Short mmCIF file of C-alpha atoms and ligand atoms in Angstrom, two decimals:
data_model
loop_
_atom_site.label_atom_id
_atom_site.label_comp_id
_atom_site.label_asym_id
_atom_site.label_seq_id
_atom_site.Cartn_x
_atom_site.Cartn_y
_atom_site.Cartn_z
CA UNK W 122 14.11 0.72 18.99
CA UNK W 123 13.15 2.91 21.93
CA UNK W 124 12.85 1.04 25.25
CA UNK W 125 9.21 0.78 26.33
CA UNK W 126 8.58 -0.87 29.71
CA UNK W 127 6.17 -3.82 29.57
CA UNK W 128 4.42 -2.41 32.64
CA UNK W 129 3.27 0.66 30.68
CA UNK W 130 -0.57 0.66 30.50
CA UNK W 131 -0.41 1.50 26.77
CA UNK W 132 2.42 -0.96 26.05
CA UNK W 133 0.85 -2.72 23.02
CA UNK W 134 -0.19 0.56 21.45
CA UNK W 135 3.25 2.11 21.99
CA UNK W 136 5.07 -0.94 20.60
CA UNK W 137 2.82 -0.87 17.53
CA UNK W 138 3.56 2.83 16.97
CA UNK W 139 7.26 2.12 17.32
CA UNK W 140 7.04 -0.71 14.79
CA UNK W 141 5.34 1.61 12.28
CA UNK W 142 7.84 4.36 12.93
CA UNK W 143 10.77 1.95 12.31
CA UNK W 144 9.07 0.62 9.18
CA UNK W 145 8.70 4.16 7.90
CA UNK W 146 12.38 4.82 8.47
CA UNK W 147 13.16 1.63 6.50
CA UNK W 148 11.01 2.93 3.64
CA UNK W 149 8.28 0.28 3.92
CA UNK W 150 5.53 2.53 5.31
CA UNK W 151 4.71 5.85 3.65
CA UNK W 152 4.78 8.83 6.05
CA UNK W 153 1.02 9.31 5.59
CA UNK W 154 0.65 5.71 6.76
CA UNK W 155 1.38 7.03 10.27
CA UNK W 156 -1.58 9.40 9.98
CA UNK W 157 -3.78 6.56 8.71
CA UNK W 158 -2.70 4.52 11.72
CA UNK W 159 -3.68 7.37 14.06
CA UNK W 160 -7.21 7.37 12.66
CA UNK W 161 -7.32 3.60 13.09
CA UNK W 162 -6.14 3.89 16.70
CA UNK W 163 -8.98 6.29 17.51
CA UNK W 164 -11.59 3.83 16.25
CA UNK W 165 -9.80 0.93 17.95
CA UNK W 166 -10.08 2.87 21.22
CA UNK W 167 -13.84 3.21 20.70
CA UNK W 168 -14.33 -0.55 20.29
CA UNK W 169 -12.14 -1.32 23.33
CA UNK W 170 -9.05 -2.54 21.40
CA UNK W 171 -10.41 -6.06 21.08
CA UNK W 172 -12.32 -8.09 18.53
CA UNK W 173 -15.99 -7.28 19.05
CA UNK W 174 -18.74 -9.87 18.25
CA UNK W 175 -19.79 -8.35 14.87
CA UNK W 176 -16.13 -8.42 13.77
CA UNK W 177 -15.75 -12.04 14.84
CA UNK W 178 -18.84 -12.88 12.73
CA UNK W 179 -17.37 -11.03 9.74
CA UNK W 180 -14.03 -12.80 10.16
CA UNK W 181 -15.84 -16.15 10.08
CA UNK W 182 -17.73 -15.24 6.89
CA UNK W 183 -14.52 -13.88 5.33
CA UNK W 184 -12.89 -17.27 5.92
CA UNK W 185 -15.85 -19.03 4.29
CA UNK W 186 -15.73 -16.69 1.28
CA UNK W 187 -11.97 -17.17 0.86
CA UNK W 188 -12.34 -20.96 1.08
CA UNK W 189 -15.03 -20.96 -1.62
CA UNK W 190 -13.02 -18.68 -3.95
CA UNK W 191 -11.44 -19.72 -7.26
CA UNK W 192 -8.70 -17.07 -7.32
CA UNK W 193 -8.53 -15.26 -3.96
CA UNK W 194 -5.99 -12.45 -3.51
CA UNK W 195 -4.80 -10.76 -0.31
CA UNK W 196 -3.83 -7.20 -1.16
CA UNK W 197 -1.18 -5.62 1.08
CA UNK W 198 0.21 -2.10 1.43
CA UNK W 199 2.98 -0.59 3.58
CA UNK W 200 1.06 -0.51 6.87
CA UNK W 201 -0.22 -4.05 6.45
CA UNK W 202 3.27 -5.43 5.82
CA UNK W 203 4.61 -3.53 8.85
CA UNK W 204 1.84 -4.78 11.14
CA UNK W 205 0.86 -8.20 9.84
CA UNK W 206 3.35 -9.57 7.28
CA UNK W 207 3.70 -12.99 8.85
CA UNK W 208 -0.03 -13.31 9.48
CA UNK W 209 -0.83 -12.47 5.85
CA UNK W 210 1.65 -15.07 4.60
CA UNK W 211 0.24 -17.74 6.94
CA UNK W 212 -3.31 -16.86 5.95
CA UNK W 213 -2.45 -16.98 2.23
CA UNK W 214 -0.87 -20.42 2.65
CA UNK W 215 -3.81 -21.80 4.61
CA UNK W 216 -6.47 -20.94 1.98
CA UNK W 217 -4.43 -20.96 -0.42
CA UNK W 218 -4.50 -17.37 -1.78
CA UNK W 219 -2.12 -15.09 -3.66
CA UNK W 220 -0.38 -12.11 -2.03
CA UNK W 221 -0.24 -8.89 -4.02
CA UNK W 222 1.43 -5.59 -3.16
CA UNK W 223 -0.82 -2.69 -4.11
CA UNK W 224 0.24 0.81 -3.11
CA UNK W 225 -1.26 4.26 -3.18
CA UNK W 226 2.18 5.89 -2.90
CA UNK W 227 3.82 3.55 -5.38
CA UNK W 228 7.52 3.75 -6.17
CA UNK W 229 9.78 0.99 -7.53
CA UNK W 230 11.90 1.33 -4.41
CA UNK W 231 8.99 0.74 -2.01
CA UNK W 232 7.67 -2.15 -4.09
CA UNK W 233 11.08 -3.83 -3.96
CA UNK W 234 11.47 -3.23 -0.23
CA UNK W 235 8.02 -4.61 0.54
CA UNK W 236 8.61 -7.65 -1.69
CA UNK W 237 11.91 -8.33 0.10
CA UNK W 238 10.31 -7.89 3.51
CA UNK W 239 7.55 -10.40 2.67
CA UNK W 240 10.13 -12.85 1.29
CA UNK W 241 12.21 -12.41 4.45
CA UNK W 242 9.14 -13.58 6.40
CA UNK W 243 8.79 -16.66 4.19
CA UNK W 244 6.60 -15.60 1.25
CA UNK W 245 7.51 -17.27 -2.04
CA UNK W 246 5.70 -15.42 -4.80
CA UNK W 247 4.52 -11.84 -4.57
CA UNK W 248 2.16 -10.45 -7.21
CA UNK W 249 1.88 -6.81 -8.25
CA UNK W 250 5.58 -6.02 -8.46
CA UNK W 251 5.44 -5.54 -12.22
CA UNK W 252 1.99 -4.10 -12.71
CA UNK W 253 0.76 -5.43 -16.04
CA UNK W 254 -2.95 -4.64 -15.70
CA UNK W 255 -5.15 -1.77 -14.62
CA UNK W 256 -8.37 -1.57 -12.60
CA UNK W 257 -10.80 0.39 -14.82
CA UNK W 258 -11.84 3.79 -13.49
CA UNK W 259 -8.95 4.29 -11.07
CA UNK W 260 -6.61 6.99 -12.31
CA UNK W 261 -4.06 6.68 -9.51
CA UNK W 262 -1.45 4.12 -8.52
CA UNK W 263 -3.87 1.85 -6.69
CA UNK W 264 -5.28 1.04 -10.11
CA UNK W 265 -2.03 -0.72 -11.10
CA UNK W 266 -2.31 -4.45 -10.53
CA UNK W 267 -1.28 -7.92 -11.65
CA UNK W 268 -3.12 -9.73 -14.45
CA UNK W 269 -2.79 -13.05 -12.62
CA UNK W 270 -3.54 -11.47 -9.25
CA UNK W 271 -6.08 -8.77 -8.41
CA UNK W 272 -7.11 -8.22 -12.04
CA UNK W 273 -8.49 -11.75 -12.46
CA UNK W 274 -9.30 -12.45 -8.79
CA UNK W 275 -12.86 -13.31 -7.80
CA UNK W 276 -12.30 -12.38 -4.14
CA UNK W 277 -10.00 -9.59 -2.91
CA UNK W 278 -9.14 -9.00 0.74
CA UNK W 279 -8.12 -5.36 1.27
CA UNK W 280 -6.95 -3.61 4.44
CA UNK W 281 -6.46 0.08 5.28
CA UNK W 282 -8.09 1.15 2.02
CA UNK W 283 -8.38 4.76 1.06
CA UNK W 284 -11.77 4.67 -0.57
CA UNK W 285 -12.44 4.25 -4.24
CA UNK W 286 -10.66 0.98 -5.07
CA UNK W 287 -13.28 -1.02 -3.21
CA UNK W 288 -16.06 0.31 -5.48
CA UNK W 289 -13.89 -0.14 -8.60
CA UNK W 290 -13.24 -3.78 -7.66
CA UNK W 291 -16.96 -4.35 -7.08
CA UNK W 292 -17.65 -2.78 -10.48
CA UNK W 293 -15.43 -5.57 -11.88
CA UNK W 294 -17.83 -8.10 -10.25
CA UNK W 295 -15.40 -9.05 -7.54
CA UNK W 296 -16.32 -9.74 -3.94
CA UNK W 297 -14.44 -7.41 -1.60
CA UNK W 298 -13.58 -8.22 2.00
CA UNK W 299 -12.33 -5.07 3.78
CA UNK W 300 -10.54 -4.77 7.11
CA UNK W 301 -11.18 -1.23 8.34
CA UNK W 302 -11.45 0.03 11.91
CA UNK W 303 -13.58 2.93 10.72
CA UNK W 304 -17.16 1.64 10.28
CA UNK W 305 -18.15 4.99 8.71
CA UNK W 306 -15.64 4.89 5.87
CA UNK W 307 -16.63 4.61 2.23
CA UNK W 308 -14.75 1.32 2.06
CA UNK W 309 -16.58 -0.06 5.11
CA UNK W 310 -19.93 0.83 3.55
CA UNK W 311 -19.06 -0.46 0.08
CA UNK W 312 -17.37 -3.79 0.82
CA UNK W 313 -19.34 -7.04 0.66
CA UNK W 314 -17.87 -8.11 3.99
CA UNK W 315 -16.46 -5.46 6.32
CA UNK W 316 -14.30 -6.44 9.26
CA UNK W 317 -14.25 -3.63 11.82
CA UNK W 318 -11.16 -4.80 13.64
CA UNK W 319 -7.45 -4.06 13.81
CA UNK W 320 -5.58 -5.79 10.99
CA UNK W 321 -3.23 -7.14 13.70
CA UNK W 322 -6.11 -9.14 15.22
CA UNK W 323 -8.23 -9.66 12.13
CA UNK W 324 -5.70 -11.54 9.99
CA UNK W 325 -4.93 -14.30 12.56
CA UNK W 326 -8.64 -14.51 13.39
CA UNK W 327 -9.57 -15.13 9.74
CA UNK W 328 -6.85 -17.80 9.68
CA UNK W 329 -8.38 -19.39 12.81
CA UNK W 330 -11.75 -19.60 11.03
CA UNK W 331 -10.13 -20.98 7.86
CA UNK W 332 -8.74 -23.81 9.98
CA UNK W 333 -12.14 -24.44 11.62
CA UNK W 334 -14.17 -24.29 8.39
CA UNK W 335 -11.76 -25.96 5.98
CA UNK W 336 -13.37 -29.41 6.18
CA UNK W 337 -16.97 -28.21 6.19
CA UNK W 338 -19.17 -29.09 3.27
CA UNK W 339 -19.06 -26.37 0.62
CA UNK W 340 -22.86 -26.09 0.58
CA UNK W 341 -22.79 -25.24 4.30
CA UNK W 342 -20.26 -22.46 3.64
CA UNK W 343 -22.29 -21.13 0.72
CA UNK W 344 -25.42 -21.05 2.89
CA UNK W 345 -23.56 -19.04 5.55
CA UNK W 346 -22.32 -16.59 2.91
CA UNK W 347 -25.80 -16.19 1.41
CA UNK W 348 -27.24 -15.21 4.80
CA UNK W 349 -24.60 -12.51 5.46
CA UNK W 350 -26.05 -9.02 5.87
CA UNK W 351 -23.22 -6.44 5.88
CA UNK W 352 -25.51 -3.48 6.67
CA UNK W 353 -26.90 -5.25 9.71
CA UNK W 354 -23.34 -5.97 10.89
CA UNK W 355 -22.44 -2.25 10.52
CA UNK W 356 -25.55 -1.33 12.54
CA UNK W 357 -24.46 -3.82 15.20
CA UNK W 358 -21.02 -2.16 15.34
CA UNK W 359 -22.66 1.24 15.71
CA UNK W 360 -24.89 -0.05 18.57
CA UNK W 361 -21.88 -1.66 20.24
CA UNK W 362 -19.92 1.63 20.17
CA UNK W 363 -22.92 3.68 21.40
CA UNK W 364 -23.62 1.31 24.30
CA UNK W 365 -19.94 1.17 25.21
CA UNK W 366 -19.62 4.96 25.23
CA UNK W 367 -22.80 5.35 27.31
CA UNK W 368 -21.50 2.86 29.85
CA UNK W 369 -18.20 4.74 30.21
CA UNK W 370 -19.65 8.07 31.36
O1 LIG Z 672 1.22 1.97 1.66
P1 LIG Z 672 0.41 2.87 0.75
O2 LIG Z 672 1.29 3.72 -0.13
O3 LIG Z 672 -0.59 2.11 -0.07
O4 LIG Z 672 -0.40 3.89 1.67
C1 LIG Z 672 -1.48 3.44 2.36
C2 LIG Z 672 -2.19 4.48 3.27
C3 LIG Z 672 -2.44 3.84 4.63
C4 LIG Z 672 -1.36 5.72 3.42
C5 LIG Z 672 -3.53 4.84 2.59
O5 LIG Z 672 -4.22 3.66 2.33
C6 LIG Z 672 -4.39 5.78 3.40
O6 LIG Z 672 -4.17 6.97 3.44
O7 LIG Z 672 -5.42 5.21 4.03
P2 LIG Z 672 -6.61 6.06 4.76
O8 LIG Z 672 -7.41 6.78 3.76
O9 LIG Z 672 -6.05 6.84 5.90
O10 LIG Z 672 -7.50 4.90 5.30
C7 LIG Z 672 -7.03 3.97 6.20
C8 LIG Z 672 -8.24 3.35 6.92
O11 LIG Z 672 -7.74 2.23 7.64
C9 LIG Z 672 -8.90 4.29 7.92
O12 LIG Z 672 -10.30 4.16 7.84
C10 LIG Z 672 -8.41 3.79 9.30
O13 LIG Z 672 -9.40 3.92 10.28
C11 LIG Z 672 -8.15 2.31 9.00
N1 LIG Z 672 -7.04 1.76 9.80
C12 LIG Z 672 -5.91 2.38 10.21
N2 LIG Z 672 -5.12 1.53 10.89
C13 LIG Z 672 -5.76 0.33 10.91
C14 LIG Z 672 -6.98 0.48 10.20
N3 LIG Z 672 -7.84 -0.54 10.04
C15 LIG Z 672 -7.49 -1.74 10.55
N4 LIG Z 672 -6.33 -1.95 11.23
C16 LIG Z 672 -5.44 -0.95 11.43
N5 LIG Z 672 -4.30 -1.17 12.09
#
C-alpha cells in the first residue's frame, strides 16, 4: 500500500481511496465501484464528512426497524465489503440479521472472493452465493437472490444501490433501508428509510443504536417507526447542505 503520511489534511479520504484501489486489484471491488465511490465522496464533502443530524435520526430508526423485523437481511456488494466488512458482520450479529452478497457485476469469481473475505473477517454464513430466487421485474444480476435471504426478507438494508432494486423490493412489500450519500438519487427517494451518510460511519452508528434500543419495549420502537417521515428527513438534509454551502462563501 502506498505510504500516506498521517499529517496529510485529507488522510482519511486518501486511505479510503487506497483501500478501494487495493480491493479492486484483489477482485473484490468492480472497477466502476471506484467511480461510484467518487460520486459518494463529492456528496460526503457537501455534508462535511461527518454524520449530520438527519442521518443520525435515520440510523436510529433503521436500528428500530431491524430490531422489529422477522427476517432482516443486510445486502452487501463489492464496495461495502471493502469499506465496512467487519462493521456489517458485527451489525448482523447484534440484531441478528442475515448477510447476503448481491452484485450488479456478478461473476462466480467475485462472489467467491467476497464470501471468503467476509468469512476471513468472522462471518459464518453468507447468503446469495448460489442464487436460487429472483426479484420480479429486475432483468439484471441484482435480481438474483437467495430464497432464504433477500427473497423472503421483510426488511432489507442496502448500500450503494444503483437504482431500480429498491423499487422492486418495495413492490415485493419489503421495507427498504438505504445508505446513500446522494440524497437526490432514485434509491434515496424510494427507500422507506434513507441514511444520507457514508457507509463507513453509518454501519457502526446503526449498531450503536441497536445496542441502545435492544431492551426497549417493542411498542415504543413501533411508535417511533410509525412517526418516521422520510420526505421530511430528505428536506432536512437539503436544508443542511444549503445552509452549510451558504456559510462557506
Ligand atoms: O459490487 P457491484 O458489482 O454490485 O457494483 C456496485 C456499484 C457500486 C458499481 C454499483 O452499485 C453502482 O454503480 O452504484 P452507483 O449507481 O454509482 O450508485 C452508488 C451510490 O452510492 C451513489 O449515489 C453514491 O453517491 C453512493 N455512495 C458512494 N460511495 C458511498 C455512497 N454512499 C454511502 N457511502 C459510501 N461510501
